[in-house]
Amino acid sequence: MQIPASKNPRVVIIGGGFGGVTLSRKLTELKLQVILIDRHNYHTFQPLLYQVATSGLEPDSIAFPLRSIVDENHDYLFRMAEVEKINLEANSITTSIGEIDYDHLILATGTKTNFFGNEQIERNALPMKSVPQALDIRSLMLQNLEKATITDDVKEQQKLMRIVMSGAGPTGVELSGAFAEFKNGVLSRDYPDLNPDWMEIHLLDGADRILSAFSEKASIKAYKYLKELGVQIHLDQMVSDYENDIVSTKSGMQLETATFIWSAGVIGAHPSGFAEDMISEKGNRLKVDLFNKVQGTDNVYAVGDIAQMKTEDFPDGHPQVAQPAIQQGDNLAKNLIRMANGKDMKPFSYFDKGSMAIVGRNRAVADIGKFTLGGFLAWFAWLGVHLYFLVGVRNRIVVLLNWTYNYFNFDRAARLIIRPYSKKIEVPETVSELEE
Ligand SMILES: Cc1cc2nc3c(=O)[nH]c(=O)nc-3n(C[C@H](O)[C@H](O)[C@H](O)COP(=O)(O)OP(=O)(O)OC[C@H]3O[C@@H](n4cnc5c(N)ncnc54)[C@H](O)[C@@H]3O)c2cc1C
């Protein structure tokens, strides 16, 4: 891996998401050698992936090069690699580009899509956890519209234009709202030869309400907003299959579609090497103590989505959203500095800033403490919060300009098929996959 020897203790951070980036930035002040490893050479701002998938934003504006964090004045390096195994006994990790020893190891590897063991759905549905996957959705939707213009078979046209999503959490709600806005604002302008009524947006969920992790008030408001936009919501519908372009649910509902998006859940994504009792039964997360130290280890930590820290308020661990990852990254960086200075570590305490979901133009919901906001106020707050937390000043400017342009023109300007999607030819997600 060509990592130079150092007189400083070595901290290896796996994952350049919210947790890993926060840690990397804060640790440069210490006398440590910091090595950040990620399978991509960029940080992904996952909350805005849905805008890439629905042609609202270019992918470059929600990704941030991880090498920009590298500080030439400090003992700091980045390596792009897939981490395959943690060798706890040997204090080393095995990656796609070689092995490396560590003094302290931090896992910030996040989650991957949970298909709940359904191989059929995994093979045929489109997940949305990464930039390449969001681009797949964008390309497929646009390719299907192009195909719909060159057939006179009405049933085929309807199948090509119908979009179905499973999972009515924030991702499903945000995606379906954005597709509905695409239909209402762009479709007739770009495709005057297609019947706009045939572009149906269906959102399915196994629960009896959408946004089930939010307050009931927020869930009712979001339901009303989606209905106003024309989204067809199907509750108590557990998807069981997607084969031959037909989505089937356990209760017998069937929808024919060429675009089926799976946003029904995530599961912890850690490299191998951890004993069974270090991993939570539910969610495949690494069990950590109040200092983010992985159970049964002395120098291995986990932060963010991958970490399960049980507390009185969060008996199953913190919610898998950006704030716990940022706050845990921050606290662990401070603790490592305290440790280096011979001071005691401080336990993590989560400050819940609330939850938000956007449904569309002037429509969003936010649970803040005991209060639920809706409509324009929540929408405006959502825009501000997402701009603030987006990594990179250039990205903030580009996104703000895009949003302003789209708002006044009812446009989604990035409706480009740059990298056509094909089910048969799997496009590699990473350089190591390409080399294989
Ligand atoms: C579509 C979508 C929308 C979301 N919307 C919101 C929202 O609106 N608000 C909110 O608060 N949260 C939202 N979230 C959740 C939020 O993005 C996560 O909680 C947050 O990203 C967790 O941060 P993390 O640092 O733990 O992991 P991540 O940000 O997921 O980062 C993990 C990193 O580890 C790398 N990695 C993983 N395994 C390996 C390996 N073996 N080798 C090398 N690198 C590896 C990955 O490439 C990635 O860069 C959303 C998530 C998704 C998927």
Short mmCIF file of C-alpha atoms and ligand atoms in Angstrom, two decimals:
data_model
loop_
_atom_site.label_atom_id
_atom_site.label_comp_id
_atom_site.label_asym_id
_atom_site.label_seq_id
_atom_site.Cartn_x
_atom_site.Cartn_y
_atom_site.Cartn_z
CA MET A 1 0.00 0.00 0.00
CA GLN A 2 3.12 2.20 0.01
CA ILE A 3 2.40 3.72 3.42
CA PRO A 4 5.61 5.32 4.76
CA ALA A 5 6.75 4.40 8.28
CA SER A 6 6.02 7.09 10.85
CA LYS A 7 7.16 7.93 14.36
CA ASN A 8 3.50 8.70 15.12
CA PRO A 9 0.94 6.07 16.14
CA ARG A 10 -1.16 5.03 13.12
CA VAL A 11 -4.95 5.52 13.02
CA VAL A 12 -6.70 3.79 10.13
CA ILE A 13 -10.20 5.06 9.30
CA ILE A 14 -12.32 2.90 6.99
CA GLY A 15 -15.08 4.86 5.28
CA GLY A 16 -15.26 8.47 4.08
CA GLY A 17 -18.95 9.03 4.86
CA PHE A 18 -20.29 11.50 7.43
CA GLY A 19 -18.55 9.76 10.36
CA GLY A 20 -15.20 9.15 8.60
CA VAL A 21 -14.95 12.67 7.14
CA THR A 22 -15.73 14.35 10.48
CA LEU A 23 -13.07 12.23 12.19
CA SER A 24 -10.47 12.76 9.45
CA ARG A 25 -10.85 16.52 9.59
CA LYS A 26 -10.56 16.70 13.37
CA LEU A 27 -7.63 14.30 13.78
CA THR A 28 -5.14 16.30 11.71
CA GLU A 29 -4.35 18.44 14.74
CA LEU A 30 -2.88 15.48 16.62
CA LYS A 31 0.53 13.78 16.45
CA LEU A 32 -0.87 10.77 14.62
CA GLN A 33 -0.45 9.16 11.25
CA VAL A 34 -3.98 9.14 9.81
CA ILE A 35 -4.85 6.83 6.89
CA LEU A 36 -8.33 7.19 5.40
CA ILE A 37 -9.49 4.32 3.19
CA ASP A 38 -12.63 4.23 1.03
CA ARG A 39 -13.70 2.19 -1.98
CA HIS A 40 -14.57 5.48 -3.72
CA ASN A 41 -12.31 8.51 -3.97
CA TYR A 42 -15.23 10.73 -2.99
CA HIS A 43 -17.65 11.34 -0.13
CA THR A 44 -21.31 10.84 -1.10
CA PHE A 45 -23.95 13.18 0.32
CA GLN A 46 -26.62 10.46 0.42
CA PRO A 47 -29.55 12.75 1.41
CA LEU A 48 -29.44 14.30 -2.09
CA LEU A 49 -29.05 11.07 -4.08
CA TYR A 50 -32.75 11.16 -4.92
CA GLN A 51 -32.23 14.45 -6.77
CA VAL A 52 -29.54 12.83 -8.94
CA ALA A 53 -31.89 9.90 -9.62
CA THR A 54 -34.70 12.25 -10.70
CA SER A 55 -32.58 14.56 -12.90
CA GLY A 56 -32.60 17.46 -10.43
CA LEU A 57 -28.86 17.60 -9.79
CA GLU A 58 -25.65 16.46 -11.47
CA PRO A 59 -23.80 13.79 -9.45
CA ASP A 60 -20.65 15.92 -9.15
CA SER A 61 -22.49 18.44 -7.00
CA ILE A 62 -23.29 15.94 -4.23
CA ALA A 63 -19.89 14.19 -4.18
CA PHE A 64 -16.71 15.58 -2.63
CA PRO A 65 -13.15 14.37 -3.37
CA LEU A 66 -11.76 12.67 -0.26
CA ARG A 67 -8.23 13.70 -1.21
CA SER A 68 -9.18 17.33 -0.56
CA ILE A 69 -9.26 16.47 3.13
CA VAL A 70 -5.63 15.29 2.96
CA ASP A 71 -3.56 17.96 4.63
CA GLU A 72 -0.02 18.15 3.25
CA ASN A 73 1.24 19.65 6.52
CA HIS A 74 0.25 16.59 8.50
CA ASP A 75 1.04 12.88 8.51
CA TYR A 76 -2.11 12.08 6.53
CA LEU A 77 -2.78 9.79 3.58
CA PHE A 78 -5.76 8.55 1.56
CA ARG A 79 -5.95 5.18 -0.20
CA MET A 80 -8.76 4.08 -2.50
CA ALA A 81 -9.36 0.41 -1.70
CA GLU A 82 -11.97 -2.13 -0.68
CA VAL A 83 -11.35 -3.32 2.87
CA GLU A 84 -12.00 -7.04 2.90
CA LYS A 85 -11.02 -8.30 6.35
CA ILE A 86 -10.05 -7.09 9.81
CA ASN A 87 -7.36 -9.22 11.48
CA LEU A 88 -8.09 -8.32 15.10
CA GLU A 89 -5.33 -10.51 16.61
CA ALA A 90 -2.66 -9.11 14.29
CA ASN A 91 -3.88 -5.47 14.44
CA SER A 92 -3.97 -5.36 10.65
CA ILE A 93 -6.47 -5.10 7.81
CA THR A 94 -6.56 -6.82 4.44
CA THR A 95 -7.58 -4.66 1.50
CA SER A 96 -7.86 -5.02 -2.27
CA ILE A 97 -4.45 -3.27 -2.58
CA GLY A 98 -2.58 -4.98 0.26
CA GLU A 99 -2.32 -5.20 4.04
CA ILE A 100 -1.73 -2.50 6.59
CA ASP A 101 -1.11 -2.50 10.37
CA TYR A 102 -2.84 -0.12 12.73
CA ASP A 103 -2.47 1.16 16.27
CA HIS A 104 -6.08 2.35 16.32
CA LEU A 105 -8.76 1.26 13.85
CA ILE A 106 -12.02 3.09 13.21
CA LEU A 107 -14.85 1.60 11.20
CA ALA A 108 -17.17 4.13 9.59
CA THR A 109 -18.43 1.83 6.84
CA GLY A 110 -22.15 2.66 7.01
CA THR A 111 -24.83 0.36 5.60
CA LYS A 112 -25.82 -1.44 2.43
CA THR A 113 -29.28 -2.12 0.96
CA ASN A 114 -31.21 -4.82 2.79
CA PHE A 115 -33.14 -7.09 0.41
CA PHE A 116 -34.22 -9.30 3.34
CA GLY A 117 -32.81 -12.37 1.59
CA ASN A 118 -35.06 -12.02 -1.49
CA GLU A 119 -32.65 -12.86 -4.36
CA GLN A 120 -35.23 -12.19 -7.06
CA ILE A 121 -35.70 -8.62 -5.88
CA GLU A 122 -31.95 -8.15 -5.38
CA ARG A 123 -31.36 -9.26 -8.99
CA ASN A 124 -34.10 -7.20 -10.62
CA ALA A 125 -34.83 -4.11 -8.52
CA LEU A 126 -32.86 -0.87 -8.43
CA PRO A 127 -31.39 0.12 -5.04
CA MET A 128 -30.24 3.69 -4.27
CA LYS A 129 -27.26 3.81 -1.89
CA SER A 130 -24.54 5.25 -4.14
CA VAL A 131 -23.98 7.75 -6.95
CA PRO A 132 -23.68 5.01 -9.64
CA GLN A 133 -26.99 3.51 -8.43
CA ALA A 134 -28.73 6.91 -8.55
CA LEU A 135 -27.40 7.36 -12.09
CA ASP A 136 -28.77 3.92 -13.00
CA ILE A 137 -32.24 5.04 -11.90
CA ARG A 138 -31.98 8.31 -13.84
CA SER A 139 -30.79 6.54 -17.01
CA LEU A 140 -33.39 3.77 -16.82
CA MET A 141 -36.29 6.17 -16.30
CA LEU A 142 -35.20 8.31 -19.27
CA GLN A 143 -34.41 5.29 -21.47
CA ASN A 144 -37.88 3.90 -20.74
CA LEU A 145 -39.50 7.20 -21.74
CA GLU A 146 -37.50 7.18 -24.99
CA LYS A 147 -38.65 3.59 -25.62
CA ALA A 148 -42.25 4.55 -24.89
CA THR A 149 -42.17 7.12 -27.70
CA ILE A 150 -41.30 4.50 -30.33
CA THR A 151 -43.96 1.90 -29.61
CA ASP A 152 -47.65 1.99 -30.49
CA ASP A 153 -48.45 -0.74 -27.97
CA VAL A 154 -50.35 1.16 -25.26
CA LYS A 155 -49.87 -1.54 -22.59
CA GLU A 156 -46.11 -1.51 -23.24
CA GLN A 157 -46.06 2.30 -23.06
CA GLN A 158 -47.85 2.21 -19.69
CA LYS A 159 -45.39 -0.36 -18.34
CA LEU A 160 -42.42 1.72 -19.51
CA MET A 161 -43.81 4.90 -17.95
CA ARG A 162 -45.01 3.44 -14.62
CA ILE A 163 -42.55 3.82 -11.72
CA VAL A 164 -42.95 1.70 -8.59
CA MET A 165 -41.12 2.16 -5.29
CA SER A 166 -41.09 -0.10 -2.27
CA GLY A 167 -40.42 1.51 1.11
CA ALA A 168 -42.16 4.71 2.25
CA GLY A 169 -39.39 5.99 4.54
CA PRO A 170 -37.77 9.37 3.72
CA THR A 171 -36.04 7.96 0.60
CA GLY A 172 -39.23 6.51 -0.93
CA VAL A 173 -41.25 9.61 -0.06
CA GLU A 174 -38.61 11.99 -1.48
CA LEU A 175 -38.13 9.93 -4.64
CA SER A 176 -41.84 9.54 -5.38
CA GLY A 177 -42.48 13.26 -4.79
CA ALA A 178 -39.62 14.17 -7.15
CA PHE A 179 -40.82 11.75 -9.86
CA ALA A 180 -44.31 13.25 -9.57
CA GLU A 181 -42.82 16.72 -10.06
CA PHE A 182 -40.91 15.45 -13.09
CA LYS A 183 -44.21 14.21 -14.49
CA ASN A 184 -46.06 17.46 -13.70
CA GLY A 185 -43.30 19.85 -14.83
CA VAL A 186 -41.19 18.19 -17.51
CA LEU A 187 -43.01 15.28 -19.14
CA SER A 188 -45.45 17.12 -21.40
CA ARG A 189 -42.77 19.62 -22.43
CA ASP A 190 -40.13 17.01 -23.35
CA TYR A 191 -42.44 14.23 -24.56
CA PRO A 192 -45.48 15.87 -26.19
CA ASP A 193 -46.22 12.59 -27.98
CA LEU A 194 -46.74 10.66 -24.72
CA ASN A 195 -49.93 10.61 -22.68
CA PRO A 196 -48.89 12.10 -19.29
CA ASP A 197 -51.60 10.12 -17.46
CA TRP A 198 -49.66 6.95 -18.17
CA MET A 199 -46.72 8.05 -16.06
CA GLU A 200 -47.99 6.60 -12.80
CA ILE A 201 -45.96 6.88 -9.59
CA HIS A 202 -46.71 4.14 -7.06
CA LEU A 203 -45.33 4.02 -3.51
CA LEU A 204 -45.76 0.78 -1.55
CA ASP A 205 -45.09 0.03 2.09
CA GLY A 206 -45.76 -2.90 4.43
CA ALA A 207 -46.70 -0.55 7.30
CA ASP A 208 -50.04 1.20 7.77
CA ARG A 209 -48.55 4.69 7.33
CA ILE A 210 -45.75 6.39 5.43
CA LEU A 211 -42.68 7.82 7.27
CA SER A 212 -43.30 5.39 10.14
CA ALA A 213 -40.21 6.65 12.03
CA PHE A 214 -41.71 10.17 12.13
CA SER A 215 -44.59 11.48 14.27
CA GLU A 216 -48.09 10.56 13.13
CA LYS A 217 -48.78 14.23 12.40
CA ALA A 218 -45.79 14.43 10.02
CA SER A 219 -46.82 11.19 8.39
CA ILE A 220 -50.37 12.45 7.73
CA LYS A 221 -49.07 15.73 6.29
CA ALA A 222 -46.60 13.96 3.98
CA TYR A 223 -49.36 11.56 2.83
CA LYS A 224 -51.56 14.53 1.90
CA TYR A 225 -48.70 16.27 0.02
CA LEU A 226 -47.89 13.15 -1.99
CA LYS A 227 -51.57 12.68 -2.87
CA GLU A 228 -51.74 16.31 -4.04
CA LEU A 229 -48.81 15.60 -6.35
CA GLY A 230 -50.59 12.56 -7.76
CA VAL A 231 -48.57 9.75 -6.14
CA GLN A 232 -50.56 6.52 -5.66
CA ILE A 233 -49.83 5.21 -2.16
CA HIS A 234 -50.45 1.58 -1.22
CA LEU A 235 -50.14 0.82 2.50
CA ASP A 236 -50.08 -2.61 4.19
CA GLN A 237 -48.51 -3.95 0.99
CA MET A 238 -45.42 -6.08 1.59
CA VAL A 239 -43.60 -6.63 -1.72
CA SER A 240 -42.75 -10.30 -2.21
CA ASP A 241 -41.44 -10.51 -5.77
CA TYR A 242 -40.32 -8.65 -8.88
CA GLU A 243 -39.99 -10.87 -11.91
CA ASN A 244 -40.82 -10.39 -15.62
CA ASP A 245 -41.53 -6.72 -14.96
CA ILE A 246 -44.27 -7.50 -12.41
CA VAL A 247 -44.14 -6.35 -8.80
CA SER A 248 -46.19 -8.67 -6.55
CA THR A 249 -47.17 -8.17 -2.93
CA LYS A 250 -47.98 -10.75 -0.26
CA SER A 251 -51.64 -9.77 -0.31
CA GLY A 252 -51.93 -10.40 -4.04
CA MET A 253 -51.56 -6.94 -5.58
CA GLN A 254 -49.67 -6.81 -8.89
CA LEU A 255 -48.21 -3.86 -10.81
CA GLU A 256 -46.53 -4.09 -14.18
CA THR A 257 -43.50 -1.82 -14.42
CA ALA A 258 -40.12 -1.55 -16.11
CA THR A 259 -38.79 0.57 -13.21
CA PHE A 260 -38.93 -0.86 -9.70
CA ILE A 261 -36.92 0.90 -7.00
CA TRP A 262 -36.14 -0.77 -3.68
CA SER A 263 -35.76 1.58 -0.72
CA ALA A 264 -37.21 -0.68 1.94
CA GLY A 265 -34.28 -0.93 4.34
CA VAL A 266 -30.58 -1.04 5.10
CA ILE A 267 -28.24 -3.36 6.97
CA GLY A 268 -24.80 -2.75 8.52
CA ALA A 269 -21.88 -3.20 6.08
CA HIS A 270 -18.66 -4.19 7.83
CA PRO A 271 -15.71 -6.21 6.51
CA SER A 272 -15.33 -9.78 7.82
CA GLY A 273 -13.23 -10.68 10.87
CA PHE A 274 -15.62 -9.86 13.71
CA ALA A 275 -16.85 -12.59 16.09
CA GLU A 276 -20.59 -13.23 16.22
CA ASP A 277 -20.98 -11.71 19.67
CA MET A 278 -19.53 -8.39 18.42
CA ILE A 279 -22.37 -8.01 15.89
CA SER A 280 -25.97 -7.03 16.71
CA GLU A 281 -28.63 -9.60 15.83
CA LYS A 282 -30.84 -6.92 14.39
CA GLY A 283 -29.29 -4.80 11.64
CA ASN A 284 -25.80 -6.40 11.48
CA ARG A 285 -24.21 -3.48 13.37
CA LEU A 286 -21.03 -3.56 15.49
CA LYS A 287 -21.81 -3.40 19.20
CA VAL A 288 -19.98 -0.47 20.78
CA ASP A 289 -19.72 1.00 24.28
CA LEU A 290 -20.39 4.66 25.17
CA PHE A 291 -16.93 5.58 23.82
CA ASN A 292 -17.63 3.90 20.45
CA LYS A 293 -15.19 1.10 21.26
CA VAL A 294 -16.19 -2.22 19.65
CA GLN A 295 -17.15 -4.79 22.30
CA GLY A 296 -14.24 -7.10 23.21
CA THR A 297 -11.50 -4.96 21.64
CA ASP A 298 -8.99 -2.41 23.00
CA ASN A 299 -8.18 -0.30 19.97
CA VAL A 300 -11.04 -0.80 17.48
CA TYR A 301 -13.87 1.75 17.24
CA ALA A 302 -17.01 2.10 15.13
CA VAL A 303 -19.03 5.25 14.43
CA GLY A 304 -22.20 6.12 12.54
CA ASP A 305 -24.64 3.74 10.88
CA ILE A 306 -22.41 0.71 11.46
CA ALA A 307 -22.22 1.26 15.24
CA GLN A 308 -24.88 0.05 17.64
CA MET A 309 -24.60 1.96 20.90
CA LYS A 310 -27.43 0.94 23.22
CA THR A 311 -28.59 3.62 25.63
CA GLU A 312 -31.70 4.14 27.73
CA ASP A 313 -33.18 6.48 25.12
CA PHE A 314 -32.05 4.33 22.19
CA PRO A 315 -32.31 0.66 23.25
CA ASP A 316 -31.66 -0.51 19.64
CA GLY A 317 -28.92 2.01 18.94
CA HIS A 318 -29.12 5.50 17.44
CA PRO A 319 -31.14 6.17 14.29
CA GLN A 320 -29.19 5.49 11.09
CA VAL A 321 -29.09 9.10 9.89
CA ALA A 322 -26.33 11.64 9.37
CA GLN A 323 -26.36 13.39 12.78
CA PRO A 324 -25.32 10.43 14.99
CA ALA A 325 -22.47 9.70 12.51
CA ILE A 326 -21.25 13.32 12.57
CA GLN A 327 -21.60 13.65 16.36
CA GLN A 328 -19.95 10.29 17.09
CA GLY A 329 -17.08 11.13 14.70
CA ASP A 330 -16.63 14.43 16.50
CA ASN A 331 -16.71 12.88 19.99
CA LEU A 332 -14.31 10.08 19.07
CA ALA A 333 -11.81 12.54 17.56
CA LYS A 334 -11.92 14.56 20.78
CA ASN A 335 -11.52 11.38 22.84
CA LEU A 336 -8.47 10.26 20.86
CA ILE A 337 -6.94 13.70 21.48
CA ARG A 338 -7.78 13.39 25.20
CA MET A 339 -6.23 9.91 25.28
CA ALA A 340 -3.03 11.19 23.60
CA ASN A 341 -2.81 13.87 26.29
CA GLY A 342 -3.28 11.34 29.10
CA LYS A 343 -6.82 12.50 29.88
CA ASP A 344 -9.99 10.43 30.39
CA MET A 345 -12.37 9.89 27.47
CA LYS A 346 -15.89 11.35 27.61
CA PRO A 347 -18.94 9.17 26.87
CA PHE A 348 -21.01 9.97 23.79
CA SER A 349 -24.28 11.76 24.27
CA TYR A 350 -26.60 12.30 21.31
CA PHE A 351 -28.20 15.68 20.68
CA ASP A 352 -31.31 14.97 18.60
CA LYS A 353 -31.82 17.89 16.20
CA GLY A 354 -35.00 16.39 14.72
CA SER A 355 -36.02 14.67 11.49
CA MET A 356 -36.99 16.08 8.12
CA ALA A 357 -38.30 14.82 4.80
CA ILE A 358 -39.04 16.81 1.66
CA VAL A 359 -41.98 15.88 -0.54
CA GLY A 360 -41.71 18.52 -3.24
CA ARG A 361 -41.79 22.23 -4.02
CA ASN A 362 -42.96 24.12 -0.90
CA ARG A 363 -43.87 20.82 0.75
CA ALA A 364 -41.85 19.13 3.51
CA VAL A 365 -42.30 17.84 7.04
CA ALA A 366 -40.06 18.25 10.08
CA ASP A 367 -40.30 16.82 13.59
CA ILE A 368 -38.36 19.07 15.95
CA GLY A 369 -38.76 18.11 19.60
CA LYS A 370 -42.49 18.02 20.29
CA PHE A 371 -43.30 20.21 17.29
CA THR A 372 -44.19 19.17 13.76
CA LEU A 373 -43.66 21.64 10.94
CA GLY A 374 -45.13 21.31 7.46
CA GLY A 375 -45.49 23.15 4.16
CA PHE A 376 -43.31 26.08 3.11
CA LEU A 377 -41.62 26.59 6.49
CA ALA A 378 -40.44 22.98 6.70
CA TRP A 379 -39.45 23.05 3.02
CA PHE A 380 -37.34 26.18 3.53
CA ALA A 381 -35.74 24.70 6.66
CA TRP A 382 -34.98 21.47 4.75
CA LEU A 383 -33.19 23.43 1.99
CA GLY A 384 -31.14 25.41 4.53
CA VAL A 385 -30.12 22.36 6.59
CA HIS A 386 -29.11 20.33 3.53
CA LEU A 387 -27.09 23.18 2.04
CA TYR A 388 -25.34 23.70 5.38
CA PHE A 389 -24.34 20.06 5.79
CA LEU A 390 -23.42 19.46 2.13
CA VAL A 391 -19.65 18.90 2.04
CA GLY A 392 -17.66 21.44 -0.04
CA VAL A 393 -18.24 25.16 -0.73
CA ARG A 394 -18.31 24.61 -4.52
CA ASN A 395 -21.01 21.98 -4.10
CA ARG A 396 -23.12 24.34 -2.00
CA ILE A 397 -22.94 27.08 -4.62
CA VAL A 398 -23.73 24.70 -7.51
CA VAL A 399 -26.66 23.11 -5.66
CA LEU A 400 -28.11 26.47 -4.62
CA LEU A 401 -27.91 27.75 -8.23
CA ASN A 402 -29.53 24.55 -9.54
CA TRP A 403 -32.34 24.69 -6.98
CA THR A 404 -33.04 28.33 -7.75
CA TYR A 405 -33.10 27.67 -11.49
CA ASN A 406 -35.32 24.59 -11.11
CA TYR A 407 -37.67 26.41 -8.72
CA PHE A 408 -38.39 29.28 -11.10
CA ASN A 409 -38.46 27.18 -14.28
CA PHE A 410 -40.27 24.09 -12.94
CA ASP A 411 -37.33 22.27 -14.51
CA ARG A 412 -35.15 19.23 -13.76
CA ALA A 413 -32.22 20.13 -15.95
CA ALA A 414 -30.01 17.03 -15.62
CA ARG A 415 -32.24 14.74 -17.71
CA LEU A 416 -29.33 13.15 -19.57
CA ILE A 417 -28.57 9.55 -20.46
CA ILE A 418 -24.80 9.82 -20.06
CA ARG A 419 -24.16 6.23 -19.04
CA PRO A 420 -26.97 4.04 -20.40
CA TYR A 421 -28.27 1.48 -17.92
CA SER A 422 -28.32 -2.18 -18.85
CA LYS A 423 -29.38 -5.01 -16.60
CA LYS A 424 -27.19 -7.50 -18.44
CA ILE A 425 -23.96 -5.50 -18.51
CA GLU A 426 -23.18 -4.74 -14.88
CA VAL A 427 -21.40 -1.42 -14.67
CA PRO A 428 -18.55 -1.64 -12.11
CA GLU A 429 -19.06 0.57 -9.07
CA THR A 430 -15.42 0.80 -8.10
CA VAL A 431 -12.00 0.61 -9.74
CA SER A 432 -11.28 -2.72 -8.02
CA GLU A 433 -14.50 -4.20 -9.46
CA LEU A 434 -13.40 -2.98 -12.92
CA GLU A 435 -10.00 -4.66 -12.55
CA GLU A 436 -11.64 -7.96 -11.58
C1 LIG B 1 -30.89 7.62 -0.20
C2 LIG B 1 -30.56 8.03 1.19
C3 LIG B 1 -31.10 9.19 1.71
C4 LIG B 1 -30.79 9.60 3.00
N1 LIG B 1 -31.33 10.77 3.48
C5 LIG B 1 -30.98 11.20 4.70
C6 LIG B 1 -31.44 12.45 5.19
O1 LIG B 1 -32.20 13.14 4.51
N2 LIG B 1 -31.04 12.85 6.43
C7 LIG B 1 -30.19 12.09 7.19
O2 LIG B 1 -29.83 12.51 8.29
N3 LIG B 1 -29.75 10.90 6.78
C8 LIG B 1 -30.11 10.44 5.54
N4 LIG B 1 -29.64 9.23 5.09
C9 LIG B 1 -28.82 8.43 5.98
C10 LIG B 1 -27.39 8.97 6.04
O3 LIG B 1 -26.90 9.17 4.74
C11 LIG B 1 -26.53 7.95 6.79
O4 LIG B 1 -27.05 7.80 8.08
C12 LIG B 1 -25.08 8.45 6.88
O5 LIG B 1 -24.52 8.52 5.59
C13 LIG B 1 -24.25 7.52 7.76
O6 LIG B 1 -22.92 7.97 7.77
P1 LIG B 1 -21.72 6.93 7.95
O7 LIG B 1 -20.49 7.74 8.02
O8 LIG B 1 -22.03 6.02 9.08
O9 LIG B 1 -21.76 6.02 6.64
P2 LIG B 1 -21.79 6.41 5.11
O10 LIG B 1 -22.06 7.85 4.90
O11 LIG B 1 -22.70 5.43 4.46
O12 LIG B 1 -20.30 6.13 4.62
C14 LIG B 1 -19.74 4.86 4.58
C15 LIG B 1 -18.49 4.93 3.70
O13 LIG B 1 -17.75 3.73 3.87
C16 LIG B 1 -17.29 3.27 2.63
N5 LIG B 1 -17.13 1.81 2.76
C17 LIG B 1 -18.03 0.93 3.22
N6 LIG B 1 -17.51 -0.32 3.26
C18 LIG B 1 -16.25 -0.22 2.81
C19 LIG B 1 -15.22 -1.17 2.60
N7 LIG B 1 -15.37 -2.46 2.91
N8 LIG B 1 -14.04 -0.73 2.08
C20 LIG B 1 -13.87 0.59 1.77
N9 LIG B 1 -14.82 1.52 1.96
C21 LIG B 1 -15.99 1.13 2.47
C22 LIG B 1 -18.37 3.69 1.65
O14 LIG B 1 -17.88 3.80 0.32
C23 LIG B 1 -18.81 5.05 2.22
O15 LIG B 1 -18.08 6.11 1.66
C24 LIG B 1 -29.94 8.80 3.80
C25 LIG B 1 -29.40 7.63 3.28
C26 LIG B 1 -29.70 7.24 1.98
C27 LIG B 1 -29.12 5.98 1.43
#
